[in-house]
Tab-separated table of C-alpha atoms and ligand atoms in Angstrom:
chain	number	residue	atom	x	y	z
A	1	UNK	CA	-5.397	-5.378	-1.294
A	2	UNK	CA	-3.579	-1.876	-1.661
A	3	UNK	CA	-4.602	0.448	1.218
A	4	UNK	CA	-5.944	-2.599	3.313
A	5	UNK	CA	-2.701	-4.967	2.940
A	6	UNK	CA	0.240	-5.044	6.236
A	7	UNK	CA	3.132	-3.536	4.842
A	8	UNK	CA	4.917	-6.451	6.682
A	9	UNK	CA	3.532	-8.025	3.454
A	10	UNK	CA	3.521	-5.553	0.597
A	11	UNK	CA	5.898	-2.547	-0.067
A	12	UNK	CA	4.094	0.669	-0.153
A	13	UNK	CA	5.052	2.941	-3.290
A	14	UNK	CA	8.038	5.396	-1.146
A	15	UNK	CA	6.735	8.553	-2.448
A	16	UNK	CA	8.396	11.526	-1.283
A	17	UNK	CA	5.531	12.150	1.305
A	18	UNK	CA	4.599	9.695	3.741
A	19	UNK	CA	0.742	8.800	3.092
A	20	UNK	CA	0.049	8.462	6.723
A	21	UNK	CA	1.672	10.228	9.699
A	22	UNK	CA	0.835	9.414	13.682
A	23	UNK	CA	1.768	11.677	15.668
A	24	UNK	CA	2.080	11.561	19.543
A	25	UNK	CA	1.427	15.340	20.681
A	26	UNK	CA	3.810	15.506	24.011
A	27	UNK	CA	5.075	18.281	25.472
A	28	UNK	CA	2.035	20.852	26.210
A	29	UNK	CA	2.564	21.039	30.037
A	30	UNK	CA	6.183	21.827	29.768
A	31	UNK	CA	5.571	24.319	27.429
A	32	UNK	CA	3.647	26.069	29.999
A	33	UNK	CA	5.761	25.467	32.936
A	34	UNK	CA	8.789	27.320	31.388
A	35	UNK	CA	6.509	29.939	31.190
A	36	UNK	CA	5.113	30.025	34.372
A	37	UNK	CA	1.706	29.201	32.893
A	38	UNK	CA	-0.997	26.309	34.026
A	39	UNK	CA	-0.260	23.267	31.853
A	40	UNK	CA	-3.776	23.888	30.392
A	41	UNK	CA	-2.281	26.895	28.610
A	42	UNK	CA	-0.172	24.431	26.809
A	43	UNK	CA	-3.342	22.405	25.735
A	44	UNK	CA	-5.040	25.361	24.508
A	45	UNK	CA	-1.884	26.224	22.388
A	46	UNK	CA	-1.262	22.716	21.390
A	47	UNK	CA	-5.108	23.161	19.695
A	48	UNK	CA	-3.614	25.918	17.788
A	49	UNK	CA	-0.685	23.529	16.508
A	50	UNK	CA	-3.047	20.998	15.541
A	51	UNK	CA	-5.023	23.695	13.511
A	52	UNK	CA	-1.803	24.310	11.431
A	53	UNK	CA	-0.545	20.966	11.066
A	54	UNK	CA	-4.063	19.466	9.221
A	55	UNK	CA	-3.749	22.634	7.208
A	56	UNK	CA	-0.042	21.789	6.180
A	57	UNK	CA	-0.988	17.945	5.356
A	58	UNK	CA	-3.883	18.837	3.661
A	59	UNK	CA	-1.715	20.630	1.471
A	60	UNK	CA	1.120	18.584	1.016
A	61	UNK	CA	-1.018	15.737	0.188
A	62	UNK	CA	-0.630	13.624	3.079
A	63	UNK	CA	-3.900	11.248	2.753
A	64	UNK	CA	-3.993	10.184	6.631
A	65	UNK	CA	-2.913	12.232	9.865
A	66	UNK	CA	-3.326	10.326	12.965
A	67	UNK	CA	-3.076	12.336	16.016
A	68	UNK	CA	-3.058	10.706	19.528
A	69	UNK	CA	-4.820	13.691	21.786
A	70	UNK	CA	-5.842	11.437	25.084
A	71	UNK	CA	-4.481	8.186	26.036
A	72	UNK	CA	-6.253	5.535	28.034
A	73	UNK	CA	-4.022	6.248	30.883
A	74	UNK	CA	-4.531	9.985	30.664
A	75	UNK	CA	-7.573	9.346	32.894
A	76	UNK	CA	-4.752	9.055	35.834
A	77	UNK	CA	-4.420	12.476	35.513
A	78	UNK	CA	-5.586	15.258	38.124
A	79	UNK	CA	-9.826	15.598	37.699
A	80	UNK	CA	-9.728	19.234	36.930
A	81	UNK	CA	-6.896	18.512	33.973
A	82	UNK	CA	-8.900	15.719	32.515
A	83	UNK	CA	-12.042	18.043	32.697
A	84	UNK	CA	-10.442	20.846	31.096
A	85	UNK	CA	-9.150	18.265	28.251
A	86	UNK	CA	-12.861	16.865	27.732
A	87	UNK	CA	-13.965	20.811	27.696
A	88	UNK	CA	-11.409	21.725	25.001
A	89	UNK	CA	-12.013	18.299	22.570
A	90	UNK	CA	-15.956	19.673	22.587
A	91	UNK	CA	-15.135	23.141	21.971
A	92	UNK	CA	-12.507	21.963	19.140
A	93	UNK	CA	-14.626	19.827	17.727
A	94	UNK	CA	-17.850	22.167	17.779
A	95	UNK	CA	-15.529	25.069	16.505
A	96	UNK	CA	-13.321	23.357	13.584
A	97	UNK	CA	-15.882	20.811	12.262
A	98	UNK	CA	-17.413	23.104	9.373
A	99	UNK	CA	-14.190	24.253	8.319
A	100	UNK	CA	-12.504	20.608	7.995
A	101	UNK	CA	-16.025	19.698	5.879
A	102	UNK	CA	-15.594	23.006	3.869
A	103	UNK	CA	-11.814	21.805	3.044
A	104	UNK	CA	-12.817	18.185	2.112
A	105	UNK	CA	-11.253	16.654	5.194
A	106	UNK	CA	-12.919	13.388	6.972
A	107	UNK	CA	-12.903	13.063	10.250
A	108	UNK	CA	-12.687	10.067	12.303
A	109	UNK	CA	-12.333	9.362	16.137
A	110	UNK	CA	-10.593	6.196	17.285
A	111	UNK	CA	-10.497	5.000	20.891
A	112	UNK	CA	-13.332	3.554	23.409
A	113	UNK	CA	-16.184	6.128	23.847
A	114	UNK	CA	-17.795	4.289	26.362
A	115	UNK	CA	-16.486	6.974	29.085
A	116	UNK	CA	-17.221	10.350	27.380
A	117	UNK	CA	-20.083	12.027	27.985
A	118	UNK	CA	-23.320	12.060	26.057
A	119	UNK	CA	-22.724	15.585	24.908
A	120	UNK	CA	-19.513	14.798	23.329
A	121	UNK	CA	-20.254	11.425	21.609
A	122	UNK	CA	-22.951	13.304	19.754
A	123	UNK	CA	-20.626	15.748	18.750
A	124	UNK	CA	-18.067	12.832	18.059
A	125	UNK	CA	-21.205	11.167	15.831
A	126	UNK	CA	-22.212	14.418	14.349
A	127	UNK	CA	-19.000	15.352	13.208
A	128	UNK	CA	-18.010	12.194	11.236
A	129	UNK	CA	-21.329	11.680	9.866
A	130	UNK	CA	-20.793	15.202	8.680
A	131	UNK	CA	-17.467	14.530	7.049
A	132	UNK	CA	-17.641	10.977	6.177
A	133	UNK	CA	-18.228	11.108	2.296
A	134	UNK	CA	-15.254	13.518	2.021
A	135	UNK	CA	-12.344	12.481	-0.047
A	136	UNK	CA	-9.160	14.564	0.916
A	137	UNK	CA	-7.002	14.497	4.022
A	138	UNK	CA	-8.314	11.706	6.725
A	139	UNK	CA	-8.002	12.998	9.965
A	140	UNK	CA	-8.304	10.472	12.762
A	141	UNK	CA	-8.320	11.795	16.551
A	142	UNK	CA	-6.973	8.620	18.734
A	143	UNK	CA	-9.065	9.825	22.146
A	144	UNK	CA	-9.165	7.302	24.992
A	145	UNK	CA	-7.325	5.255	22.857
A	146	UNK	CA	-4.729	2.372	23.712
A	147	UNK	CA	-2.543	0.390	21.725
A	148	UNK	CA	-3.699	-3.068	23.657
A	149	UNK	CA	-7.635	-2.141	23.819
A	150	UNK	CA	-7.305	-1.882	20.119
A	151	UNK	CA	-5.667	-5.352	19.708
A	152	UNK	CA	-7.889	-6.791	22.344
A	153	UNK	CA	-11.261	-5.516	20.521
A	154	UNK	CA	-10.382	-6.507	17.471
A	155	UNK	CA	-9.674	-9.998	18.960
A	156	UNK	CA	-12.530	-10.407	20.573
A	157	UNK	CA	-14.843	-9.260	17.534
A	158	UNK	CA	-12.610	-11.549	15.143
A	159	UNK	CA	-13.507	-14.487	17.213
A	160	UNK	CA	-17.213	-13.582	17.694
A	161	UNK	CA	-17.497	-13.375	14.170
A	162	UNK	CA	-16.043	-16.901	13.265
A	163	UNK	CA	-16.266	-19.055	16.126
A	164	UNK	CA	-15.460	-22.215	14.158
A	165	UNK	CA	-12.046	-21.132	13.167
A	166	UNK	CA	-10.208	-21.758	16.924
A	167	UNK	CA	-7.007	-21.402	16.433
A	168	UNK	CA	-6.541	-21.355	13.117
A	169	UNK	CA	-6.756	-17.249	12.974
A	170	UNK	CA	-4.805	-14.895	10.329
A	171	UNK	CA	-3.656	-11.563	10.658
A	172	UNK	CA	-6.202	-10.695	7.474
A	173	UNK	CA	-8.782	-12.061	9.910
A	174	UNK	CA	-8.301	-9.533	12.440
A	175	UNK	CA	-7.078	-6.252	10.464
A	176	UNK	CA	-10.732	-5.405	9.689
A	177	UNK	CA	-11.487	-5.357	13.330
A	178	UNK	CA	-9.094	-2.852	14.044
A	179	UNK	CA	-9.656	0.767	15.096
A	180	UNK	CA	-7.710	1.797	12.236
A	181	UNK	CA	-9.079	-0.658	9.106
A	182	UNK	CA	-9.767	1.931	6.784
A	183	UNK	CA	-6.329	3.329	6.589
A	184	UNK	CA	-2.700	2.028	5.527
A	185	UNK	CA	-0.216	1.462	8.215
A	186	UNK	CA	1.469	4.724	9.314
A	187	UNK	CA	4.626	5.381	7.245
A	188	UNK	CA	5.904	7.812	9.464
A	189	UNK	CA	5.615	8.085	13.480
A	190	UNK	CA	6.556	11.177	15.469
A	191	UNK	CA	6.561	12.300	18.672
A	192	UNK	CA	7.257	15.476	20.116
A	193	UNK	CA	8.396	16.310	23.477
A	194	UNK	CA	11.433	14.382	23.851
A	195	UNK	CA	10.488	11.162	25.361
A	196	UNK	CA	11.276	8.062	23.257
A	197	UNK	CA	8.427	5.374	23.916
A	198	UNK	CA	5.122	4.623	22.281
A	199	UNK	CA	2.986	5.086	25.405
A	200	UNK	CA	0.105	2.098	23.992
A	201	UNK	CA	-0.059	4.050	20.922
A	202	UNK	CA	-0.914	2.220	17.582
A	203	UNK	CA	0.831	-1.321	18.453
A	204	UNK	CA	-0.130	-3.114	15.793
A	205	UNK	CA	-0.049	-0.851	13.074
A	206	UNK	CA	3.374	0.651	13.910
A	207	UNK	CA	5.089	-2.715	12.865
A	208	UNK	CA	7.074	-1.107	10.123
A	209	UNK	CA	7.130	2.456	10.812
A	210	UNK	CA	9.700	5.077	10.510
A	211	UNK	CA	9.957	6.358	13.832
A	212	UNK	CA	11.103	9.970	14.397
A	213	UNK	CA	11.235	11.557	17.832
A	214	UNK	CA	12.404	15.619	18.621
A	215	UNK	CA	12.647	17.433	22.002
A	216	UNK	CA	10.516	20.490	20.310
A	217	UNK	CA	7.470	20.367	22.801
A	218	UNK	CA	4.086	20.076	20.904
A	219	UNK	CA	3.198	23.618	21.183
A	220	UNK	CA	6.298	24.696	19.223
A	221	UNK	CA	5.973	22.252	16.672
A	222	UNK	CA	5.688	24.434	13.681
A	223	UNK	CA	5.777	24.028	9.657
A	224	UNK	CA	9.362	24.227	9.574
A	225	UNK	CA	9.794	21.353	12.358
A	226	UNK	CA	7.402	19.125	10.968
A	227	UNK	CA	9.323	19.829	7.462
A	228	UNK	CA	12.527	18.648	9.471
A	229	UNK	CA	10.555	15.354	9.791
A	230	UNK	CA	9.655	14.774	6.474
A	231	UNK	CA	13.217	15.431	5.360
A	232	UNK	CA	14.457	12.569	7.996
A	233	UNK	CA	11.361	10.305	6.352
A	234	UNK	CA	12.631	10.764	3.308
A	235	UNK	CA	16.330	10.107	3.835
A	236	UNK	CA	15.488	6.404	5.225
A	237	UNK	CA	15.618	3.379	3.563
A	238	UNK	CA	12.746	1.244	4.185
A	239	UNK	CA	13.490	-2.561	3.717
A	240	UNK	CA	10.529	-4.405	5.304
A	241	UNK	CA	12.833	-7.189	5.905
A	242	UNK	CA	14.652	-7.385	2.747
A	243	UNK	CA	18.252	-6.381	1.968
A	244	UNK	CA	19.381	-2.982	-0.048
A	245	UNK	CA	20.134	-4.892	-2.770
A	246	UNK	CA	16.665	-6.429	-3.165
A	247	UNK	CA	15.227	-2.947	-3.130
A	248	UNK	CA	17.286	-1.878	-6.342
A	249	UNK	CA	16.321	-4.866	-8.335
A	250	UNK	CA	13.179	-6.220	-6.992
A	251	UNK	CA	13.018	-10.124	-6.771
B	301	IPE	C1	0.656	16.238	25.617
B	301	IPE	O1	1.193	16.967	26.476
B	301	IPE	C2	-0.918	16.273	25.836
B	301	IPE	C3	-1.884	14.991	26.428
B	301	IPE	C4	-1.181	14.087	26.819
B	301	IPE	C5	-2.914	15.342	26.525
B	301	IPE	P1	1.440	16.461	28.187
B	301	IPE	O2	0.279	17.117	28.751
B	301	IPE	O3	1.737	15.228	28.109
B	301	IPE	O4	2.967	17.517	28.307
B	301	IPE	P2	3.887	17.212	29.269
B	301	IPE	O5	4.125	15.859	28.802
B	301	IPE	O6	3.428	17.207	30.839
B	301	IPE	O7	5.046	18.215	29.076
B	302	IPE	C1	0.831	10.229	25.468
B	302	IPE	O1	1.612	11.334	26.088
B	302	IPE	C2	-0.185	10.553	25.166
B	302	IPE	C3	-1.013	11.586	24.277
B	302	IPE	C4	0.200	12.411	23.959
B	302	IPE	C5	-2.114	11.908	24.511
B	302	IPE	P1	1.751	11.143	28.046
B	302	IPE	O2	2.557	12.272	28.171
B	302	IPE	O3	0.559	11.031	28.382
B	302	IPE	O4	2.611	10.042	28.073
B	302	IPE	P2	3.589	9.185	28.955
B	302	IPE	O5	2.812	9.308	30.286
B	302	IPE	O6	4.686	10.069	28.978
B	302	IPE	O7	4.049	7.919	28.376
B	303	MG	MG1	3.680	14.299	28.593
């Protein structure tokens, strides 16, 4: 149980700091446009914010930080923006992985890697391998990730593994095959950039997550903005289907 159990079944400890924070980093393009800069300048600046947030989360003892970097739908963007984003991802991995390792951070990539070029896949594998046994923050980057893709790939693996169980599969059968099987479900979901949608992020895992939306554009999402999200989270009452009274005196 523990980490692997669904929060819809067991209530996670309501610590001060969320154990798992998942973020849709949105608004890079608009940040750049406001400054009469090309969209890619916003993406570049966005990487700097990732660096600060990772540092803060490690310091505040957040155990899992999951960042949506590129959705399965983002391939629909102009070719030059897509290649810029791939290049930026590659450069950031190369530049930052040693530092992550020094800080005991484990890096994991979730998403369909089959569309990435060989050099990028190799860099991802090397980075994951180097940091695999680190015990501090787990930083998950969702790249070419889609929530529907995740549920479907998990369902396919589950059915292949036990083909006799036709029609009798349970949530527990599916969960180990999901991309984030190593992590508890997110406690706090943050989306910057003003949109109020999930955009095919962690569909299964967000079932009981607390949502926080802010108009702040990702490149402006500094430490102060993150602390506001934490404070908002700390004011929530997480009931997981129960009543307020049951939380005071658990049945
Ligand atoms: C988020 O910023 C980054 C990615 C999706 C890669 P956007 O690029 O979506 O920025 P806006 O939403 O156009 O401002
Ligand atoms: C969601 O942002 C994906 C990432 C931040 C990687 P988008 O900007 O692509 O989302 P939509 O298209 O506005 O829903
Ligand atoms: Mg956007």
